[in-house]
């Protein structure tokens, strides 16, 4: 029996055809310091680094200073000259390291988010500690140099402190947090590898409550690493044997067919000249084994795709797809509408036209607090692009069924905020927490709404670390469901 499906099956999916007369995403480059981004942007992430309740933006730069943009709460961003990221190496002639990937975590357990940048071709991986206001400083510990392209953060030894995995060209590195802002390298937790790692994505594939990893490889095929008590084993029989040489740039996870199990989208390039350029879509059978649905579910697409994300931009309760390309002669941003797990290009309807030449990274978050997803494109040797969601694009049905919940922070340490706008008023709301077997382990009753709006802080401190699912219910009717991770 597939775990936890019996409570999720009652979640009714409502589909409508979109007849939007306006684009979903509108360029808003006047809302952030666009001139500062005329660098080699390699990755972009967002988090509330200054603890003011909105999401700030961090950009990793290649051989330039990394960028931090503070949000005013309305999706307008500034750089604060008193809170710029410091420079680690001031003697190499560059204004920053060769930063490739970003991860946030509370490395010192002081309740605010710290940050790590991993570097490929310069000496330093940079871990910076947050003072709680978004002012960052380096720790004294220096990680051994390695050609890093990816980073994953999780608690491997169950001591509540986040540990670090760096995906390298060659052997990947595992660092255990000593709880004093130093780290012990324990590479025996990762199998011997010689490939070049481009991406590491955390997900519970074998339904045992801990986080496994899908590893994107820069040449060959990709890997699945199963986590057993903080030690990883390759189980590549879980991936389809396509017989193809792939040059993977990013792994994107999402449930594309609404069976509650994460599927895999592989963004591919062909810089070496001999790799297969078609992006791939792998469907999860529910037990963490995947079949190749590329030929039936994706359009033929031979472009250098650097990154992708799943997002339900048309609010029909399935995940659509957005990609960013490098040097596509037509346009470098694309959207694909999901219809029963099959994707069709819809770019002209989804975006108000803008342009860039070399797309590298892609990120979505609600930047302006309107509950809708916005987009940030990080570009190479040219300015980045910020796009805000336009509610005018939604038709009546899409608007009424916009009950997308916001859960933050997620992963959660002690407490989290649930923030939902419903299409109608409900009474007697309850939040139920389920383990991975679908058993209710906790119920929070008497949730309070203000009109159509539910916004409440939930105490999660007595829940054990692991992966859980939640639902918000009124009487016996499920209104929303989702996943939450307890650190």
Coordinates of C-alpha atoms in Angstrom, one line a residue:
X1 CA 0.0 0.0 0.0
X2 CA 1.3 3.4 -0.9
X3 CA 2.0 5.4 2.3
X4 CA -0.3 8.3 3.4
X5 CA -2.4 8.1 0.2
X6 CA -5.5 7.2 2.0
X7 CA -5.9 10.6 3.6
X8 CA -4.7 12.5 0.5
X9 CA -7.1 10.8 -1.9
X10 CA -10.0 12.9 -0.5
X11 CA -8.3 16.0 -1.7
X12 CA -10.5 17.0 -4.6
X13 CA -8.6 18.5 -7.6
X14 CA -10.5 21.2 -9.4
X15 CA -9.5 21.9 -13.0
X16 CA -10.5 24.8 -15.2
X17 CA -9.3 26.0 -18.6
X18 CA -7.6 29.4 -18.4
X19 CA -8.8 32.2 -20.7
X20 CA -6.5 34.8 -19.3
X21 CA -6.4 38.0 -21.4
X22 CA -3.3 39.3 -19.6
X23 CA 0.1 37.8 -18.9
X24 CA 0.7 36.2 -15.5
X25 CA 4.2 37.7 -15.0
X26 CA 5.1 41.4 -15.5
X27 CA 8.7 42.7 -15.5
X28 CA 9.4 44.8 -12.4
X29 CA 13.1 45.7 -12.7
X30 CA 12.5 49.1 -11.2
X31 CA 11.8 47.3 -7.9
X32 CA 15.4 46.2 -7.3
X33 CA 19.0 47.4 -7.8
X34 CA 19.2 46.0 -11.3
X35 CA 22.5 47.7 -12.1
X36 CA 24.2 45.9 -9.3
X37 CA 23.4 42.6 -11.0
X38 CA 25.4 43.3 -14.2
X39 CA 27.8 40.5 -13.1
X40 CA 28.0 36.8 -13.5
X41 CA 25.0 35.7 -11.5
X42 CA 25.1 32.0 -10.8
X43 CA 22.3 31.3 -8.3
X44 CA 19.5 33.1 -6.5
X45 CA 17.6 32.2 -3.4
X46 CA 15.4 34.1 -0.9
X47 CA 14.9 34.1 2.8
X48 CA 13.9 36.5 5.6
X49 CA 17.4 37.3 6.7
X50 CA 16.5 40.4 8.7
X51 CA 13.5 38.9 10.5
X52 CA 11.0 41.5 9.4
X53 CA 8.5 39.0 8.0
X54 CA 9.3 39.3 4.3
X55 CA 11.6 37.6 1.9
X56 CA 15.0 39.1 1.0
X57 CA 17.0 38.1 -2.1
X58 CA 20.6 36.6 -2.2
X59 CA 22.5 36.3 -5.5
X60 CA 25.7 34.2 -5.8
X61 CA 28.2 35.7 -8.2
X62 CA 31.1 34.3 -10.1
X63 CA 34.3 36.3 -9.4
X64 CA 32.2 39.2 -8.1
X65 CA 30.8 40.1 -4.7
X66 CA 27.7 38.2 -3.7
X67 CA 24.5 40.4 -3.5
X68 CA 22.0 40.9 -0.7
X69 CA 18.8 42.8 -1.4
X70 CA 16.5 43.8 1.5
X71 CA 12.7 43.7 0.9
X72 CA 10.6 46.6 2.1
X73 CA 7.6 44.2 2.4
X74 CA 6.0 45.3 -0.8
X75 CA 8.5 43.7 -3.3
X76 CA 10.8 46.7 -3.5
X77 CA 14.4 45.8 -2.8
X78 CA 17.4 47.9 -1.8
X79 CA 21.1 47.2 -1.0
X80 CA 22.1 48.5 2.4
X81 CA 25.8 49.8 2.2
X82 CA 26.2 49.0 5.9
X83 CA 25.2 45.3 5.4
X84 CA 27.0 44.2 2.3
X85 CA 28.5 40.7 2.3
X86 CA 32.2 40.9 3.2
X87 CA 34.9 39.7 0.9
X88 CA 36.8 36.5 2.1
X89 CA 39.9 36.8 0.0
X90 CA 41.1 40.3 -0.7
X91 CA 44.4 39.4 -2.3
X92 CA 43.3 37.4 -5.4
X93 CA 42.4 40.4 -7.6
X94 CA 38.7 39.5 -7.7
X95 CA 35.9 41.3 -5.7
X96 CA 34.5 37.9 -4.7
X97 CA 34.9 34.1 -4.9
X98 CA 33.6 31.9 -7.7
X99 CA 30.3 31.4 -5.9
X100 CA 28.1 28.7 -7.6
X101 CA 25.4 27.7 -5.1
X102 CA 23.6 29.0 -2.0
X103 CA 22.0 27.4 1.1
X104 CA 20.4 28.9 4.2
X105 CA 20.4 27.2 7.6
X106 CA 20.8 28.2 11.3
X107 CA 24.3 26.8 11.7
X108 CA 24.8 28.2 15.2
X109 CA 21.3 27.5 16.5
X110 CA 20.6 31.1 17.4
X111 CA 17.2 31.1 15.6
X112 CA 18.2 33.2 12.6
X113 CA 19.3 32.1 9.1
X114 CA 22.9 31.9 8.2
X115 CA 24.2 31.3 4.7
X116 CA 26.8 29.3 2.9
X117 CA 28.2 29.9 -0.6
X118 CA 30.2 27.2 -2.3
X119 CA 32.9 28.0 -4.8
X120 CA 34.2 26.2 -7.8
X121 CA 37.5 27.7 -9.1
X122 CA 38.6 29.9 -6.1
X123 CA 39.8 28.8 -2.8
X124 CA 37.1 29.5 -0.3
X125 CA 33.7 28.1 0.5
X126 CA 32.1 30.9 2.5
X127 CA 29.9 30.4 5.6
X128 CA 28.6 33.6 7.1
X129 CA 26.8 34.0 10.4
X130 CA 23.8 36.3 10.7
X131 CA 23.5 38.7 13.6
X132 CA 19.7 38.6 13.3
X133 CA 19.4 41.8 11.4
X134 CA 20.8 40.6 8.1
X135 CA 24.4 41.7 8.9
X136 CA 26.7 38.8 8.1
X137 CA 30.3 37.9 9.1
X138 CA 32.6 35.1 8.3
X139 CA 33.3 32.2 10.7
X140 CA 36.9 31.6 11.5
X141 CA 36.9 28.0 10.3
X142 CA 38.0 27.5 6.6
X143 CA 36.6 24.6 4.7
X144 CA 39.2 22.7 2.6
X145 CA 39.3 24.0 -1.0
X146 CA 37.3 21.9 -3.5
X147 CA 35.7 22.6 -6.9
X148 CA 32.2 22.9 -5.6
X149 CA 29.1 23.5 -7.7
X150 CA 26.3 22.4 -5.3
X151 CA 25.5 22.4 -1.7
X152 CA 22.9 20.6 0.5
X153 CA 22.3 21.2 4.2
X154 CA 20.6 18.7 6.5
X155 CA 21.1 17.2 10.0
X156 CA 23.0 13.9 9.4
X157 CA 23.7 12.9 13.0
X158 CA 20.5 14.0 14.6
X159 CA 22.1 16.5 16.9
X160 CA 19.7 19.3 15.7
X161 CA 22.7 21.2 14.1
X162 CA 22.7 21.4 10.3
X163 CA 25.5 19.6 8.5
X164 CA 26.8 20.3 5.0
X165 CA 27.4 18.3 1.8
X166 CA 29.3 20.0 -1.0
X167 CA 29.0 18.6 -4.5
X168 CA 32.3 18.8 -6.2
X169 CA 34.1 18.0 -9.5
X170 CA 35.4 14.7 -8.1
X171 CA 34.8 13.4 -4.6
X172 CA 32.0 15.1 -2.8
X173 CA 32.6 16.5 0.7
X174 CA 30.6 15.9 3.9
X175 CA 31.1 18.2 6.9
X176 CA 29.6 17.5 10.3
X177 CA 28.7 20.5 12.5
X178 CA 30.7 20.5 15.7
X179 CA 28.2 22.9 17.3
X180 CA 30.9 25.6 17.7
X181 CA 31.1 26.9 14.1
X182 CA 33.8 24.4 13.2
X183 CA 33.2 21.3 11.1
X184 CA 34.7 17.8 10.9
X185 CA 35.0 16.3 7.4
X186 CA 33.4 12.8 7.2
X187 CA 33.5 11.8 3.6
X188 CA 32.9 8.2 4.5
X189 CA 29.2 9.2 4.7
X190 CA 29.2 9.5 0.9
X191 CA 30.2 6.8 -1.6
X192 CA 33.4 7.2 -3.6
X193 CA 32.7 9.2 -6.7
X194 CA 34.7 10.7 -9.6
X195 CA 31.9 12.6 -11.5
X196 CA 31.3 16.3 -11.5
X197 CA 28.3 17.2 -9.4
X198 CA 26.2 20.0 -10.6
X199 CA 23.2 19.8 -8.3
X200 CA 22.0 18.2 -5.1
X201 CA 18.3 18.0 -4.3
X202 CA 16.9 16.7 -0.9
X203 CA 13.8 14.6 -0.9
X204 CA 12.5 11.5 0.9
X205 CA 12.3 8.9 -1.9
X206 CA 12.0 5.7 0.1
X207 CA 9.3 7.0 2.5
X208 CA 11.3 6.4 5.7
X209 CA 11.2 9.9 7.0
X210 CA 14.7 11.0 6.3
X211 CA 16.1 13.0 3.3
X212 CA 17.6 11.3 0.4
X213 CA 19.4 13.1 -2.5
X214 CA 18.9 13.3 -6.3
X215 CA 22.3 14.2 -7.7
X216 CA 22.7 16.0 -11.0
X217 CA 25.9 15.0 -12.9
X218 CA 27.6 17.1 -15.4
X219 CA 28.4 14.2 -17.8
X220 CA 26.9 10.8 -18.0
X221 CA 23.8 9.8 -16.0
X222 CA 22.5 11.1 -12.7
X223 CA 22.5 9.5 -9.3
X224 CA 20.1 8.7 -6.4
X225 CA 21.6 8.5 -2.9
X226 CA 19.6 6.8 -0.2
X227 CA 20.1 8.0 3.3
X228 CA 20.4 5.4 6.1
X229 CA 21.2 7.0 9.5
X230 CA 23.2 9.8 7.8
X231 CA 25.2 7.6 5.4
X232 CA 24.4 7.5 1.7
X233 CA 24.4 4.6 -0.7
X234 CA 23.9 4.9 -4.5
X235 CA 20.8 3.2 -5.8
X236 CA 20.8 4.2 -9.4
X237 CA 18.5 1.4 -10.4
X238 CA 15.8 3.8 -9.2
X239 CA 16.4 5.9 -12.3
X240 CA 15.5 4.9 -15.8
X241 CA 18.3 3.5 -17.9
X242 CA 18.0 5.8 -21.0
X243 CA 21.4 4.9 -22.4
X244 CA 21.9 8.6 -23.0
X245 CA 24.8 10.8 -22.1
X246 CA 23.4 13.8 -20.2
X247 CA 25.1 17.0 -19.3
X248 CA 22.8 18.0 -16.4
X249 CA 22.7 21.5 -14.9
X250 CA 19.8 21.3 -12.5
X251 CA 17.4 18.8 -10.9
X252 CA 13.9 20.1 -10.2
X253 CA 11.4 18.2 -8.1
X254 CA 7.6 18.3 -8.1
X255 CA 4.5 16.2 -8.2
X256 CA 3.5 16.6 -11.9
X257 CA 0.7 14.0 -12.0
X258 CA -0.9 14.7 -8.6
X259 CA -0.3 11.3 -7.1
X260 CA 1.5 13.0 -4.0
X261 CA 4.9 11.6 -5.0
X262 CA 7.8 13.8 -6.2
X263 CA 8.8 13.5 -9.9
X264 CA 12.1 14.7 -11.5
X265 CA 12.7 17.2 -14.2
X266 CA 16.3 17.3 -15.6
X267 CA 17.6 20.5 -17.1
X268 CA 20.2 19.6 -19.7
X269 CA 22.9 21.4 -21.8
X270 CA 25.3 20.2 -24.5
X271 CA 28.4 22.3 -23.9
X272 CA 30.7 19.3 -24.6
X273 CA 29.1 18.7 -28.0
X274 CA 28.2 15.0 -27.5
X275 CA 25.5 15.1 -24.9
X276 CA 21.8 14.6 -25.5
X277 CA 20.2 18.1 -25.3
X278 CA 16.6 17.0 -24.6
X279 CA 15.4 17.8 -21.1
X280 CA 14.1 14.8 -19.2
X281 CA 11.0 14.0 -17.1
X282 CA 11.0 11.0 -14.8
X283 CA 7.8 9.9 -13.1
X284 CA 7.9 8.4 -9.5
X285 CA 6.0 5.1 -9.0
X286 CA 5.3 6.0 -5.4
X287 CA 8.3 4.0 -4.0
X288 CA 11.1 6.2 -5.3
X289 CA 11.6 4.3 -8.6
X290 CA 11.2 6.4 -11.8
X291 CA 10.2 5.8 -15.4
X292 CA 11.1 8.1 -18.3
X293 CA 8.1 10.0 -19.5
X294 CA 10.0 12.5 -21.7
X295 CA 8.8 11.2 -25.1
X296 CA 5.1 11.3 -24.1
X297 CA 4.9 14.2 -21.6
X298 CA 7.4 16.8 -22.7
X299 CA 7.7 18.7 -26.0
X300 CA 10.8 18.2 -28.2
X301 CA 13.2 20.9 -27.0
X302 CA 16.8 21.1 -28.0
X303 CA 18.1 24.2 -26.2
X304 CA 20.6 24.7 -23.4
X305 CA 18.4 24.7 -20.3
X306 CA 20.2 25.9 -17.2
X307 CA 17.4 25.8 -14.6
X308 CA 13.7 25.1 -14.2
X309 CA 11.0 25.3 -11.5
X310 CA 7.5 23.9 -11.0
X311 CA 4.8 26.4 -10.2
X312 CA 1.1 26.4 -10.6
X313 CA 0.8 29.8 -12.3
X314 CA -2.7 29.3 -13.6
X315 CA -4.1 28.0 -10.3
X316 CA -5.7 24.9 -11.7
X317 CA -4.2 22.7 -9.0
X318 CA -1.3 21.1 -11.0
X319 CA 2.3 22.1 -11.4
X320 CA 3.3 24.0 -14.5
X321 CA 6.9 24.4 -15.6
X322 CA 9.1 27.4 -16.2
X323 CA 12.6 27.2 -17.7
X324 CA 15.6 29.5 -18.4
X325 CA 18.0 29.0 -21.3
X326 CA 21.4 30.1 -22.4
X327 CA 21.8 31.7 -25.8
X328 CA 18.5 30.6 -27.3
X329 CA 18.2 32.7 -30.5
X330 CA 14.4 33.1 -30.0
X331 CA 13.8 33.6 -26.3
X332 CA 15.5 32.3 -23.2
X333 CA 12.5 32.0 -20.9
X334 CA 9.7 29.5 -21.4
X335 CA 6.6 28.2 -19.7
X336 CA 4.8 24.9 -20.2
X337 CA 1.2 24.3 -19.0
X338 CA 0.5 21.0 -17.3
X339 CA -2.5 19.1 -18.4
X340 CA -2.7 15.7 -16.8
X341 CA 1.1 15.5 -16.5
X342 CA 1.6 16.4 -20.2
X343 CA 3.3 19.8 -20.8
X344 CA 2.5 22.2 -23.7
X345 CA 4.4 25.5 -24.3
X346 CA 2.4 28.6 -23.3
X347 CA 5.2 31.3 -23.1
X348 CA 3.4 33.9 -25.1
X349 CA 0.4 33.8 -22.9
X350 CA 2.3 33.7 -19.6
X351 CA 4.9 36.4 -19.8
X352 CA 4.9 40.0 -20.7
X353 CA 7.8 40.2 -23.1
X354 CA 11.3 40.9 -21.8
X355 CA 14.7 39.7 -22.9
X356 CA 18.1 38.4 -21.9
X357 CA 20.8 36.3 -23.6
X358 CA 22.3 34.0 -21.0
X359 CA 20.0 32.7 -18.3
X360 CA 21.6 30.8 -15.4
X361 CA 19.3 30.6 -12.4
X362 CA 15.6 30.8 -11.6
X363 CA 13.7 31.3 -8.3
X364 CA 10.1 31.8 -7.2
X365 CA 8.7 33.3 -4.0
X366 CA 6.0 35.7 -3.0
X367 CA 8.1 38.9 -2.9
X368 CA 5.4 41.5 -2.5
X369 CA 3.1 39.7 0.1
X370 CA 0.1 39.3 -2.2
X371 CA 0.1 35.5 -1.8
X372 CA 1.0 35.0 -5.5
X373 CA 4.3 33.6 -6.8
X374 CA 6.8 36.0 -8.3
X375 CA 9.9 35.2 -10.3
X376 CA 13.6 36.1 -10.3
X377 CA 15.9 35.3 -13.2
X378 CA 19.6 35.4 -12.6
X379 CA 21.6 36.0 -15.8
X380 CA 25.2 35.8 -16.9
X381 CA 27.2 39.0 -17.7
X382 CA 24.0 41.0 -17.9
X383 CA 21.3 42.4 -15.5
X384 CA 19.0 40.0 -13.7
X385 CA 15.2 40.2 -14.1
X386 CA 12.4 40.4 -11.5
X387 CA 8.8 39.6 -12.5
X388 CA 5.8 40.0 -10.3
X389 CA 2.6 38.0 -10.7
X390 CA -0.4 39.9 -12.1
X391 CA -3.7 39.0 -10.5
X392 CA -5.4 40.4 -13.6
X393 CA -4.3 37.3 -15.5
X394 CA -6.6 35.1 -13.4
X395 CA -10.1 34.3 -14.7
X396 CA -13.0 34.0 -12.2
X397 CA -12.5 30.3 -11.5
X398 CA -8.8 30.6 -11.0
X399 CA -9.3 33.5 -8.5
X400 CA -11.9 31.7 -6.5
X401 CA -9.8 28.6 -6.1
X402 CA -6.6 30.4 -5.1
X403 CA -6.3 28.9 -1.6
X404 CA -2.6 28.3 -1.8
X405 CA -1.2 28.0 1.7
X406 CA 2.0 29.7 2.8
X407 CA 3.9 27.8 5.5
X408 CA 7.1 29.4 6.9
X409 CA 9.7 28.6 7.9
X410 CA 9.7 25.1 6.2
X411 CA 11.7 23.2 7.4
X412 CA 10.6 24.2 10.8
X413 CA 12.5 24.1 14.1
X414 CA 10.1 25.0 16.9
X415 CA 7.1 26.9 15.4
X416 CA 5.7 27.9 12.0
X417 CA 3.2 30.3 10.5
X418 CA 0.3 29.0 8.4
X419 CA -1.1 31.8 6.1
X420 CA -4.0 31.0 3.8
X421 CA -6.6 33.0 2.0
X422 CA -9.8 31.1 1.4
X423 CA -12.5 31.8 -1.2
X424 CA -15.2 31.8 1.4
X425 CA -15.6 31.9 5.2
X426 CA -15.2 28.7 7.2
X427 CA -15.7 27.9 10.9
X428 CA -14.3 25.2 13.1
X429 CA -11.0 24.9 11.2
X430 CA -8.5 22.3 12.3
X431 CA -4.9 21.6 11.3
X432 CA -4.0 17.9 11.3
X433 CA -0.4 16.6 11.1
X434 CA 0.2 13.1 9.6
X435 CA 3.2 10.9 9.6
X436 CA 4.5 9.3 6.4
X437 CA 2.1 6.3 7.0
X438 CA -0.9 8.6 6.9
X439 CA -1.6 8.4 10.7
X440 CA -2.8 11.6 12.4
X441 CA -0.2 12.3 15.1
X442 CA -1.4 15.8 16.2
X443 CA -4.4 18.0 15.7
X444 CA -4.5 21.7 16.3
X445 CA -8.1 22.9 16.8
X446 CA -9.8 26.3 17.1
X447 CA -7.8 27.9 14.3
X448 CA -8.9 31.5 14.1
X449 CA -9.7 33.3 10.8
X450 CA -10.2 37.0 10.1
X451 CA -12.8 37.0 7.4
X452 CA -11.4 34.8 4.6
X453 CA -7.9 34.9 6.0
X454 CA -6.3 32.3 8.3
X455 CA -2.9 33.3 9.7
X456 CA -1.7 31.6 12.9
X457 CA 1.5 30.6 14.6
X458 CA 1.7 26.9 15.4
X459 CA 3.8 25.3 18.1
X460 CA 5.8 22.4 16.5
X461 CA 8.4 22.1 19.2
X462 CA 7.2 18.7 20.6
X463 CA 7.1 17.0 17.2
X464 CA 10.1 14.7 16.4
X465 CA 12.3 15.5 13.5
X466 CA 11.2 14.1 10.2
X467 CA 8.9 14.5 7.2
X468 CA 5.2 15.1 7.8
X469 CA 2.0 16.0 5.9
X470 CA -0.6 18.5 7.0
X471 CA -4.2 19.2 6.1
X472 CA -6.5 22.1 7.0
X473 CA -10.1 20.8 7.6
X474 CA -13.5 22.1 8.3
X475 CA -15.6 19.4 10.0
X476 CA -14.7 16.3 7.8
X477 CA -13.8 18.3 4.6
X478 CA -10.2 18.8 3.6
X479 CA -9.5 22.3 2.3
X480 CA -5.7 22.1 1.7
X481 CA -2.9 19.6 2.1
X482 CA 0.9 19.9 2.0
X483 CA 4.2 18.7 3.3
X484 CA 6.2 20.0 6.2
X485 CA 9.7 19.1 7.4
X486 CA 10.7 19.2 11.1
X487 CA 14.4 19.7 11.7

